[in-house]
mmCIF file of C-alpha atoms and ligand atoms in Angstrom:
data_model
loop_
_atom_site.group_PDB
_atom_site.id
_atom_site.type_symbol
_atom_site.label_atom_id
_atom_site.label_comp_id
_atom_site.label_asym_id
_atom_site.label_seq_id
_atom_site.Cartn_x
_atom_site.Cartn_y
_atom_site.Cartn_z
ATOM 1 C CA MET R 1 -66.091 43.036 20.807
ATOM 2 C CA THR R 2 -63.460 45.645 21.186
ATOM 3 C CA GLY R 3 -63.907 47.127 17.767
ATOM 4 C CA LYS R 4 -60.204 47.580 17.575
ATOM 5 C CA LYS R 5 -58.864 47.609 14.083
ATOM 6 C CA LYS R 6 -55.321 47.266 13.021
ATOM 7 C CA PRO R 7 -54.309 50.241 10.992
ATOM 8 C CA LEU R 8 -53.691 49.344 7.387
ATOM 9 C CA SER R 9 -50.863 51.769 7.176
ATOM 10 C CA ALA R 10 -48.331 49.382 8.731
ATOM 11 C CA ARG R 11 -49.050 46.792 6.103
ATOM 12 C CA ALA R 12 -49.035 49.350 3.382
ATOM 13 C CA ALA R 13 -45.757 50.700 4.635
ATOM 14 C CA ARG R 14 -44.265 47.219 4.695
ATOM 15 C CA ARG R 15 -45.462 46.539 1.186
ATOM 16 C CA GLU R 16 -43.995 49.847 0.139
ATOM 17 C CA ALA R 17 -40.658 48.906 1.707
ATOM 18 C CA GLU R 18 -40.718 45.518 0.013
ATOM 19 C CA ARG R 19 -41.389 47.137 -3.310
ATOM 20 C CA ALA R 20 -38.532 49.562 -2.747
ATOM 21 C CA ALA R 21 -36.204 46.691 -1.818
ATOM 22 C CA VAL R 22 -37.097 44.800 -4.979
ATOM 23 C CA LYS R 23 -36.511 47.897 -7.044
ATOM 24 C CA LEU R 24 -33.188 48.507 -5.331
ATOM 25 C CA ALA R 25 -32.116 44.919 -5.940
ATOM 26 C CA ARG R 26 -33.061 45.240 -9.586
ATOM 27 C CA ASP R 27 -31.141 48.497 -9.874
ATOM 28 C CA ARG R 28 -28.114 46.910 -8.252
ATOM 29 C CA GLU R 29 -28.200 43.976 -10.647
ATOM 30 C CA ARG R 30 -28.556 46.310 -13.598
ATOM 31 C CA LEU R 31 -25.619 48.384 -12.367
ATOM 32 C CA ALA R 32 -23.537 45.247 -11.904
ATOM 33 C CA SER R 33 -24.126 44.343 -15.538
ATOM 34 C CA LEU R 34 -22.545 47.668 -16.506
ATOM 35 C CA GLU R 35 -19.475 47.117 -14.365
ATOM 36 C CA PRO R 36 -16.319 45.388 -15.560
ATOM 37 C CA GLY R 37 -17.037 41.678 -15.635
ATOM 38 C CA GLY R 38 -20.784 42.159 -15.854
ATOM 39 C CA ALA R 39 -21.048 41.436 -19.562
ATOM 40 C CA PRO R 40 -19.060 39.669 -22.313
ATOM 41 C CA SER R 41 -18.292 43.089 -23.784
ATOM 42 C CA LEU R 42 -16.855 44.260 -20.456
ATOM 43 C CA PRO R 43 -14.518 41.504 -19.340
ATOM 44 C CA ILE R 44 -12.116 41.878 -16.460
ATOM 45 C CA GLU R 45 -8.548 41.538 -17.691
ATOM 46 C CA ILE R 46 -6.569 38.793 -16.075
ATOM 47 C CA THR R 47 -3.232 37.215 -16.861
ATOM 48 C CA SER R 48 -3.908 33.697 -15.621
ATOM 49 C CA ALA R 49 -6.963 31.462 -15.566
ATOM 50 C CA SER R 50 -6.244 30.730 -11.932
ATOM 51 C CA GLU R 51 -7.290 34.297 -11.117
ATOM 52 C CA VAL R 52 -10.863 33.736 -12.272
ATOM 53 C CA GLU R 53 -12.284 32.069 -9.206
ATOM 54 C CA ILE R 54 -10.423 34.284 -6.758
ATOM 55 C CA ALA R 55 -11.619 37.421 -8.517
ATOM 56 C CA ALA R 56 -15.178 36.118 -8.885
ATOM 57 C CA ARG R 57 -15.390 35.248 -5.209
ATOM 58 C CA GLY R 58 -14.069 38.696 -4.353
ATOM 59 C CA LYS R 59 -17.120 40.303 -5.944
ATOM 60 C CA PRO R 60 -20.089 40.462 -3.598
ATOM 61 C CA CYS R 61 -23.559 39.419 -4.713
ATOM 62 C CA ALA R 62 -25.006 42.039 -7.033
ATOM 63 C CA ARG R 63 -28.417 41.734 -5.410
ATOM 64 C CA CYS R 64 -27.781 41.568 -1.676
ATOM 65 C CA GLY R 65 -24.065 42.164 -1.236
ATOM 66 C CA GLY R 66 -23.527 38.722 0.264
ATOM 67 C CA GLU R 67 -20.661 36.350 -0.340
ATOM 68 C CA VAL R 68 -20.922 34.313 -3.510
ATOM 69 C CA ARG R 69 -19.830 30.842 -4.471
ATOM 70 C CA VAL R 70 -18.288 29.971 -7.809
ATOM 71 C CA GLU R 71 -20.330 27.142 -9.290
ATOM 72 C CA GLU R 72 -18.748 26.905 -12.692
ATOM 73 C CA HIS R 73 -15.718 28.184 -14.499
ATOM 74 C CA LEU R 74 -16.080 28.027 -18.259
ATOM 75 C CA ALA R 75 -14.036 28.958 -21.273
ATOM 76 C CA GLU R 76 -16.036 30.735 -23.952
ATOM 77 C CA THR R 77 -15.220 32.411 -27.202
ATOM 78 C CA VAL R 78 -17.291 35.497 -27.945
ATOM 79 C CA GLY R 79 -16.416 36.959 -31.327
ATOM 80 C CA THR R 80 -12.639 37.036 -31.360
ATOM 81 C CA SER R 81 -12.278 37.187 -27.585
ATOM 82 C CA ARG R 82 -11.410 34.143 -25.601
ATOM 83 C CA LEU R 83 -13.278 34.635 -22.391
ATOM 84 C CA ARG R 84 -13.459 32.923 -19.082
ATOM 85 C CA VAL R 85 -16.836 32.924 -17.419
ATOM 86 C CA ALA R 86 -17.394 32.380 -13.734
ATOM 87 C CA ARG R 87 -20.943 31.423 -12.836
ATOM 88 C CA VAL R 88 -21.548 32.504 -9.277
ATOM 89 C CA PHE R 89 -24.340 31.734 -6.898
ATOM 90 C CA CYS R 90 -25.326 33.637 -3.765
ATOM 91 C CA PRO R 91 -26.488 31.260 -1.002
ATOM 92 C CA ALA R 92 -28.025 34.184 0.888
ATOM 93 C CA CYS R 93 -30.542 35.365 -1.706
ATOM 94 C CA GLY R 94 -30.275 32.743 -4.433
ATOM 95 C CA ALA R 95 -29.102 35.147 -7.111
ATOM 96 C CA ARG R 96 -26.992 33.777 -9.917
ATOM 97 C CA ARG R 97 -24.896 35.652 -12.361
ATOM 98 C CA ALA R 98 -21.995 35.333 -14.711
ATOM 99 C CA ILE R 99 -18.779 37.308 -14.412
ATOM 100 C CA TYR R 100 -16.654 37.656 -17.538
ATOM 101 C CA PHE R 101 -12.886 37.670 -17.769
ATOM 102 C CA ARG R 102 -10.424 37.961 -20.607
ATOM 103 C CA LEU R 103 -7.076 36.311 -20.516
ATOM 104 C CA GLY R 104 -4.586 38.944 -21.509
ATOM 105 C CA ALA R 105 -0.810 38.729 -21.586
ATOM 106 C CA GLY R 106 0.717 35.299 -21.671
ATOM 107 C CA LEU R 107 -1.538 33.823 -24.332
ATOM 108 C CA PRO R 108 0.128 32.694 -27.522
ATOM 109 C CA ASN R 109 -1.380 34.362 -30.581
HETATM 110 ZN ZN1 ZN P 1 -27.307 37.675 -2.755
#
């Protein structure tokens, strides 16, 4: 018997780092929901529906900053706004979120 013990501090430090990373990811996601496109009340203005997927792909994952994939592109009406919603998925961390757009000029009233 050597009596050698692994110090607990390494594990504790790792757990601490993991907790900090989770908190950071949560903060990032919360921030993203306050950015343009992060909520139905904060849509990104676009002029053509064809811009939705390009713009959605151009936004990095809110959680890890990775490249996202557009899984769905939906048309939704919220109140009086006709919105386009891009549902994106991050293959790197598995995060999903919706990005909201509003079709501006060019729509007949
Ligand atoms: Zn991600």
